[in-house]
mmCIF file of C-alpha atoms and ligand atoms in Angstrom:
data_model
loop_
_atom_site.group_PDB
_atom_site.id
_atom_site.type_symbol
_atom_site.label_atom_id
_atom_site.label_comp_id
_atom_site.label_asym_id
_atom_site.label_seq_id
_atom_site.Cartn_x
_atom_site.Cartn_y
_atom_site.Cartn_z
ATOM 1 C CA UNK C 1 0.442 -0.231 -0.396
ATOM 2 C CA UNK C 2 1.229 4.227 -0.791
ATOM 3 C CA UNK C 3 1.109 5.424 1.978
ATOM 4 C CA UNK C 4 -1.698 7.223 1.494
ATOM 5 C CA UNK C 5 -4.027 4.222 1.055
ATOM 6 C CA UNK C 6 -2.340 3.387 4.952
ATOM 7 C CA UNK C 7 -3.893 7.055 6.121
ATOM 8 C CA UNK C 8 -6.990 6.403 3.844
ATOM 9 C CA UNK C 9 -7.065 3.433 5.619
ATOM 10 C CA UNK C 10 -6.157 3.858 9.380
ATOM 11 C CA UNK C 11 -8.803 7.028 8.983
ATOM 12 C CA UNK C 12 -11.483 4.536 7.180
ATOM 13 C CA UNK C 13 -10.841 1.835 10.101
ATOM 14 C CA UNK C 14 -12.258 5.298 12.756
ATOM 15 C CA UNK C 15 -15.013 6.400 10.924
ATOM 16 C CA UNK C 16 -12.793 9.695 10.605
ATOM 17 C CA UNK C 17 -13.203 9.577 7.192
ATOM 18 C CA UNK C 18 -15.861 9.644 3.779
ATOM 19 C CA UNK C 19 -15.488 7.089 1.706
ATOM 20 C CA UNK C 20 -14.600 7.139 -2.080
ATOM 21 C CA UNK C 21 -10.008 7.405 -1.142
ATOM 22 C CA UNK C 22 -9.611 10.591 -2.101
ATOM 23 C CA UNK C 23 -5.863 10.426 -2.730
ATOM 24 C CA UNK C 24 -6.009 15.051 -3.531
ATOM 25 C CA UNK C 25 -7.943 16.161 -0.530
ATOM 26 C CA UNK C 26 -11.736 18.001 -2.058
ATOM 27 C CA UNK C 27 -10.387 17.914 -5.695
ATOM 28 C CA UNK C 28 -13.144 14.758 -7.991
ATOM 29 C CA UNK C 29 -12.085 11.371 -7.074
ATOM 30 C CA UNK C 30 -12.007 8.329 -9.238
ATOM 31 C CA UNK C 31 -14.878 6.485 -7.659
ATOM 32 C CA UNK C 32 -14.090 2.591 -7.245
ATOM 33 C CA UNK C 33 -16.775 0.177 -7.379
ATOM 34 C CA UNK C 34 -18.282 0.049 -4.113
ATOM 35 C CA UNK C 35 -18.564 -4.074 -3.956
ATOM 36 C CA UNK C 36 -14.769 -4.103 -3.618
ATOM 37 C CA UNK C 37 -14.304 -1.037 -1.141
ATOM 38 C CA UNK C 38 -16.451 -2.856 0.631
ATOM 39 C CA UNK C 39 -15.300 -6.107 0.746
ATOM 40 C CA UNK C 40 -11.886 -4.777 1.037
ATOM 41 C CA UNK C 41 -13.292 -2.421 4.467
ATOM 42 C CA UNK C 42 -15.058 -6.183 5.682
ATOM 43 C CA UNK C 43 -11.309 -7.880 3.926
ATOM 44 C CA UNK C 44 -8.839 -5.363 6.109
ATOM 45 C CA UNK C 45 -11.156 -4.385 9.639
ATOM 46 C CA UNK C 46 -13.804 -7.325 9.772
ATOM 47 C CA UNK C 47 -11.686 -9.131 12.717
ATOM 48 C CA UNK C 48 -11.534 -6.153 14.902
ATOM 49 C CA UNK C 49 -13.967 -5.839 18.244
ATOM 50 C CA UNK C 50 -16.848 -5.513 17.646
ATOM 51 C CA UNK C 51 -16.409 -1.498 19.460
ATOM 52 C CA UNK C 52 -14.926 -0.643 16.129
ATOM 53 C CA UNK C 53 -17.852 -2.655 13.797
ATOM 54 C CA UNK C 54 -19.953 0.363 14.296
ATOM 55 C CA UNK C 55 -17.734 3.117 13.233
ATOM 56 C CA UNK C 56 -17.330 1.179 10.214
ATOM 57 C CA UNK C 57 -20.634 2.025 8.211
ATOM 58 C CA UNK C 58 -20.626 6.078 8.078
ATOM 59 C CA UNK C 59 -22.716 7.850 10.167
ATOM 60 C CA UNK C 60 -25.153 10.789 7.839
ATOM 61 C CA UNK C 61 -22.378 13.154 8.058
ATOM 62 C CA UNK C 62 -20.699 10.516 5.495
ATOM 63 C CA UNK C 63 -23.054 9.465 3.487
ATOM 64 C CA UNK C 64 -24.159 12.915 2.653
ATOM 65 C CA UNK C 65 -20.175 13.247 2.204
ATOM 66 C CA UNK C 66 -19.737 10.271 -0.137
ATOM 67 C CA UNK C 67 -22.882 10.719 -2.062
ATOM 68 C CA UNK C 68 -21.645 13.794 -3.143
ATOM 69 C CA UNK C 69 -17.839 12.542 -3.625
ATOM 70 C CA UNK C 70 -17.302 15.228 -1.271
ATOM 71 C CA UNK C 71 -18.625 17.926 -3.713
ATOM 72 C CA UNK C 72 -21.709 19.031 -1.777
ATOM 73 C CA UNK C 73 -24.281 21.387 -2.725
ATOM 74 C CA UNK C 74 -25.277 24.477 -0.427
ATOM 75 C CA UNK C 75 -28.188 22.858 1.695
ATOM 76 C CA UNK C 76 -27.007 20.481 2.131
ATOM 77 C CA UNK C 77 -23.114 21.361 3.893
ATOM 78 C CA UNK C 78 -24.738 23.921 5.917
ATOM 79 C CA UNK C 79 -26.654 21.030 7.483
ATOM 80 C CA UNK C 80 -23.359 18.994 8.029
ATOM 81 C CA UNK C 81 -21.824 21.914 9.624
ATOM 82 C CA UNK C 82 -24.314 22.886 11.724
ATOM 83 C CA UNK C 83 -25.333 19.113 12.733
ATOM 84 C CA UNK C 84 -21.222 18.722 13.845
ATOM 85 C CA UNK C 85 -21.423 22.523 14.670
ATOM 86 C CA UNK C 86 -23.435 20.922 17.527
ATOM 87 C CA UNK C 87 -21.009 18.419 18.401
ATOM 88 C CA UNK C 88 -17.805 21.049 19.993
ATOM 89 C CA UNK C 89 -17.676 21.059 23.667
ATOM 90 C CA UNK C 90 -15.178 23.684 24.460
ATOM 91 C CA UNK C 91 -13.439 24.205 27.069
ATOM 92 C CA UNK C 92 -15.763 25.549 29.884
ATOM 93 C CA UNK C 93 -13.392 28.262 31.424
ATOM 94 C CA UNK C 94 -13.251 29.459 28.094
ATOM 95 C CA UNK C 95 -9.289 28.683 27.424
ATOM 96 C CA UNK C 96 -8.317 27.379 24.101
ATOM 97 C CA UNK C 97 -4.131 27.613 24.794
ATOM 98 C CA UNK C 98 -2.417 24.567 26.855
ATOM 99 C CA UNK C 99 0.621 23.483 26.128
ATOM 100 C CA UNK C 100 2.922 24.491 23.198
ATOM 101 C CA UNK C 101 5.823 21.754 23.838
ATOM 102 C CA UNK C 102 3.178 18.680 25.026
ATOM 103 C CA UNK C 103 0.996 19.876 21.528
ATOM 104 C CA UNK C 104 3.929 19.020 19.499
ATOM 105 C CA UNK C 105 4.145 15.371 21.228
ATOM 106 C CA UNK C 106 0.200 15.114 20.610
ATOM 107 C CA UNK C 107 1.147 16.588 15.717
ATOM 108 C CA UNK C 108 4.071 14.520 16.510
ATOM 109 C CA UNK C 109 2.525 11.063 17.568
ATOM 110 C CA UNK C 110 1.119 8.742 15.181
ATOM 111 C CA UNK C 111 -0.396 5.633 17.575
ATOM 112 C CA UNK C 112 -3.407 4.696 18.264
ATOM 113 C CA UNK C 113 -6.715 3.436 16.678
ATOM 114 C CA UNK C 114 -4.684 0.424 15.823
ATOM 115 C CA UNK C 115 -6.661 -2.774 17.329
ATOM 116 C CA UNK C 116 -3.381 -4.048 17.679
ATOM 117 C CA UNK C 117 -2.547 -1.404 20.205
ATOM 118 C CA UNK C 118 -2.586 -2.634 23.702
ATOM 119 C CA UNK C 119 -5.345 -1.708 25.932
ATOM 120 C CA UNK C 120 -4.725 2.596 27.554
ATOM 121 C CA UNK C 121 -2.268 3.802 24.158
ATOM 122 C CA UNK C 122 -3.032 6.898 24.088
ATOM 123 C CA UNK C 123 -3.353 8.477 20.640
ATOM 124 C CA UNK C 124 -1.213 11.231 18.909
ATOM 125 C CA UNK C 125 -2.805 13.047 16.474
ATOM 126 C CA UNK C 126 -0.769 12.502 13.533
ATOM 127 C CA UNK C 127 -0.811 16.445 11.713
ATOM 128 C CA UNK C 128 2.707 15.685 9.831
ATOM 129 C CA UNK C 129 0.783 13.087 8.057
ATOM 130 C CA UNK C 130 -1.107 15.438 6.238
ATOM 131 C CA UNK C 131 0.402 19.174 7.416
ATOM 132 C CA UNK C 132 4.047 21.019 7.848
ATOM 133 C CA UNK C 133 4.760 22.382 10.356
ATOM 134 C CA UNK C 134 7.695 23.205 12.225
ATOM 135 C CA UNK C 135 9.465 24.066 9.724
ATOM 136 C CA UNK C 136 13.047 22.389 10.641
ATOM 137 C CA UNK C 137 11.172 18.525 10.491
ATOM 138 C CA UNK C 138 11.597 16.890 6.444
ATOM 139 C CA UNK C 139 9.267 15.036 6.789
ATOM 140 C CA UNK C 140 5.557 15.987 6.655
ATOM 141 C CA UNK C 141 2.300 14.594 4.223
ATOM 142 C CA UNK C 142 1.262 18.015 2.147
ATOM 143 C CA UNK C 143 -2.359 16.399 2.137
ATOM 144 C CA UNK C 144 -2.978 19.995 3.330
ATOM 145 C CA UNK C 145 -2.782 23.318 3.603
ATOM 146 C CA UNK C 146 1.474 23.912 5.391
ATOM 147 C CA UNK C 147 0.551 25.555 9.192
ATOM 148 C CA UNK C 148 3.696 26.983 9.297
ATOM 149 C CA UNK C 149 3.153 31.049 11.507
ATOM 150 C CA UNK C 150 -0.613 29.366 11.727
ATOM 151 C CA UNK C 151 -0.514 32.118 14.748
ATOM 152 C CA UNK C 152 2.004 34.973 13.856
ATOM 153 C CA UNK C 153 -0.104 35.300 10.347
ATOM 154 C CA UNK C 154 -3.012 35.795 12.438
ATOM 155 C CA UNK C 155 -1.429 38.697 14.934
ATOM 156 C CA UNK C 156 -2.385 35.566 17.635
ATOM 157 C CA UNK C 157 -6.249 37.145 17.217
ATOM 158 C CA UNK C 158 -8.468 35.354 19.402
ATOM 159 C CA UNK C 159 -11.694 34.922 17.325
ATOM 160 C CA UNK C 160 -8.634 33.297 14.668
ATOM 161 C CA UNK C 161 -7.880 30.045 17.881
ATOM 162 C CA UNK C 162 -10.936 29.983 18.749
ATOM 163 C CA UNK C 163 -11.788 28.825 15.444
ATOM 164 C CA UNK C 164 -8.795 26.661 15.222
ATOM 165 C CA UNK C 165 -10.178 24.419 17.944
ATOM 166 C CA UNK C 166 -13.394 23.817 16.687
ATOM 167 C CA UNK C 167 -11.264 22.675 13.617
ATOM 168 C CA UNK C 168 -9.103 20.375 15.455
ATOM 169 C CA UNK C 169 -11.934 19.268 17.689
ATOM 170 C CA UNK C 170 -14.568 18.482 14.873
ATOM 171 C CA UNK C 171 -12.888 19.536 11.112
ATOM 172 C CA UNK C 172 -16.216 19.426 9.327
ATOM 173 C CA UNK C 173 -17.718 22.188 11.449
ATOM 174 C CA UNK C 174 -16.093 24.150 9.568
ATOM 175 C CA UNK C 175 -15.750 22.427 6.029
ATOM 176 C CA UNK C 176 -18.438 19.998 5.972
ATOM 177 C CA UNK C 177 -16.811 17.088 3.432
ATOM 178 C CA UNK C 178 -13.053 17.792 4.935
ATOM 179 C CA UNK C 179 -10.378 14.839 4.535
ATOM 180 C CA UNK C 180 -9.507 15.981 8.389
ATOM 181 C CA UNK C 181 -9.935 13.713 10.797
ATOM 182 C CA UNK C 182 -13.004 14.425 13.646
ATOM 183 C CA UNK C 183 -9.846 14.131 16.366
ATOM 184 C CA UNK C 184 -12.483 15.756 19.357
ATOM 185 C CA UNK C 185 -16.071 14.690 18.196
ATOM 186 C CA UNK C 186 -15.187 10.708 17.193
ATOM 187 C CA UNK C 187 -12.416 11.772 21.202
ATOM 188 C CA UNK C 188 -9.221 10.079 19.378
ATOM 189 C CA UNK C 189 -8.380 13.483 21.595
ATOM 190 C CA UNK C 190 -8.982 14.601 24.487
ATOM 191 C CA UNK C 191 -9.596 18.752 25.939
ATOM 192 C CA UNK C 192 -6.339 18.817 26.742
ATOM 193 C CA UNK C 193 -4.017 17.242 23.569
ATOM 194 C CA UNK C 194 -6.927 19.599 21.643
ATOM 195 C CA UNK C 195 -5.496 22.588 23.712
ATOM 196 C CA UNK C 196 -2.246 21.805 23.352
ATOM 197 C CA UNK C 197 -2.661 21.945 19.514
ATOM 198 C CA UNK C 198 -3.133 25.283 19.551
ATOM 199 C CA UNK C 199 -1.059 25.983 21.493
ATOM 200 C CA UNK C 200 1.406 24.331 19.298
ATOM 201 C CA UNK C 201 0.016 26.929 16.953
ATOM 202 C CA UNK C 202 -0.622 30.624 18.146
ATOM 203 C CA UNK C 203 1.838 30.222 21.713
ATOM 204 C CA UNK C 204 3.934 32.818 19.535
ATOM 205 C CA UNK C 205 6.914 31.270 21.202
ATOM 206 C CA UNK C 206 6.353 28.279 19.442
ATOM 207 C CA UNK C 207 8.695 26.638 16.519
ATOM 208 C CA UNK C 208 5.487 26.932 14.708
ATOM 209 C CA UNK C 209 6.206 30.439 14.735
ATOM 210 C CA UNK C 210 9.667 31.283 14.933
HETATM 211 C C1 LIG M 301 -5.910 13.397 6.904
HETATM 212 C C2 LIG M 301 -5.127 14.401 6.710
HETATM 213 C C3 LIG M 301 -5.388 14.936 7.663
HETATM 214 C C4 LIG M 301 -4.495 15.281 9.149
HETATM 215 C C5 LIG M 301 -4.076 14.199 9.685
HETATM 216 C C6 LIG M 301 -4.748 16.558 9.636
HETATM 217 N N1 LIG M 301 -5.097 17.592 8.004
HETATM 218 FE FE1 LIG M 301 -5.832 19.636 9.557
HETATM 219 N N2 LIG M 301 -6.012 19.154 7.316
HETATM 220 C C7 LIG M 301 -6.468 18.345 6.430
HETATM 221 C C8 LIG M 301 -6.594 19.129 6.012
HETATM 222 C C9 LIG M 301 -7.833 18.069 4.086
HETATM 223 C C10 LIG M 301 -6.937 20.250 5.598
HETATM 224 C C11 LIG M 301 -7.713 21.864 4.181
HETATM 225 C C12 LIG M 301 -9.109 21.217 3.960
HETATM 226 C C13 LIG M 301 -9.724 21.177 5.727
HETATM 227 O O1 LIG M 301 -9.869 23.081 6.418
HETATM 228 O O2 LIG M 301 -10.833 20.541 6.310
HETATM 229 C C14 LIG M 301 -6.923 20.477 6.714
HETATM 230 C C15 LIG M 301 -6.704 22.397 7.431
HETATM 231 C C16 LIG M 301 -6.586 22.658 8.831
HETATM 232 C C17 LIG M 301 -6.764 23.037 8.924
HETATM 233 C C18 LIG M 301 -7.020 25.302 8.616
HETATM 234 C C19 LIG M 301 -6.380 25.508 7.945
HETATM 235 C C20 LIG M 301 -6.525 26.875 7.196
HETATM 236 O O3 LIG M 301 -6.294 26.953 6.625
HETATM 237 O O4 LIG M 301 -6.808 27.770 8.205
HETATM 238 C C21 LIG M 301 -6.384 23.471 10.858
HETATM 239 C C22 LIG M 301 -5.534 24.632 11.141
HETATM 240 C C23 LIG M 301 -5.766 22.008 10.453
HETATM 241 N N3 LIG M 301 -5.796 21.185 9.903
HETATM 242 C C24 LIG M 301 -5.434 21.049 12.529
HETATM 243 C C25 LIG M 301 -4.795 20.383 12.454
HETATM 244 C C26 LIG M 301 -3.902 19.194 12.761
HETATM 245 C C27 LIG M 301 -3.466 20.147 14.641
HETATM 246 C C28 LIG M 301 -4.196 18.670 12.841
HETATM 247 C C29 LIG M 301 -3.098 16.863 14.008
HETATM 248 C C30 LIG M 301 -4.112 16.906 14.850
HETATM 249 C C31 LIG M 301 -4.296 18.095 11.254
HETATM 250 N N4 LIG M 301 -4.608 19.339 10.103
HETATM 251 C C32 LIG M 301 -4.311 16.415 11.522
HETATM 252 C C33 LIG M 301 -5.989 17.451 6.582
HETATM 253 C C34 LIG M 301 -5.347 16.559 7.858
#
């Protein structure tokens, strides 16, 4: 499998993204035969634990994105964004910024979401699979845009900080058929991990902004 396929397969396993596989984000996909895709999913994930099996079935949001090959008309897009936004739980104390040093670890961690994981494995965000963040990191995917200077470019504005929290918590609350995982909504990352990632993007001391 290519790396893109591996990422897609893992993301699919955890019910993160829409079918069919879409190697270059948000462009018109080549349709795969649905029966072939079903057979592939069954062969690969059929032995996963029962609590995983329900994740193989797409939810309303993914079903809509699939039906329109991710090019949803604005009415459907609005409905998705509204539904996903309702899932976002903001920090009770209104603080969006955690510790960028911890966020750096989360961004670099690609563990989790595999049924071979030992119990208690803490999942990471695997952000580098799709994004450039620190300039010194040479290995990163390009499915998503570069996030270098993210906070600096946005003048560390409070509304941009909140938007980033929303984006990481539930990427489809911002962009209806995004191929970025819904980290908070799908319980891959917890609130503190997301705050730490927001700090990685927005702390002026973070290497992302240096
Ligand atoms: C499977 C690929 C994938 C992974 C993994 C991923 N992203 Fe993304 N991300 C994308 C794509 C594609 C976009 C652009 C489309 C969109 O906005 O949804 C994006 C957009 C973003 C944006 C908005 C960028 C802008 O233009 O303002 C932020 C912020 C972001 N991602 C942060 C993260 C963080 C932090 C992580 C790790 C926890 C992460 N992403 C993991 C694919 C990914």
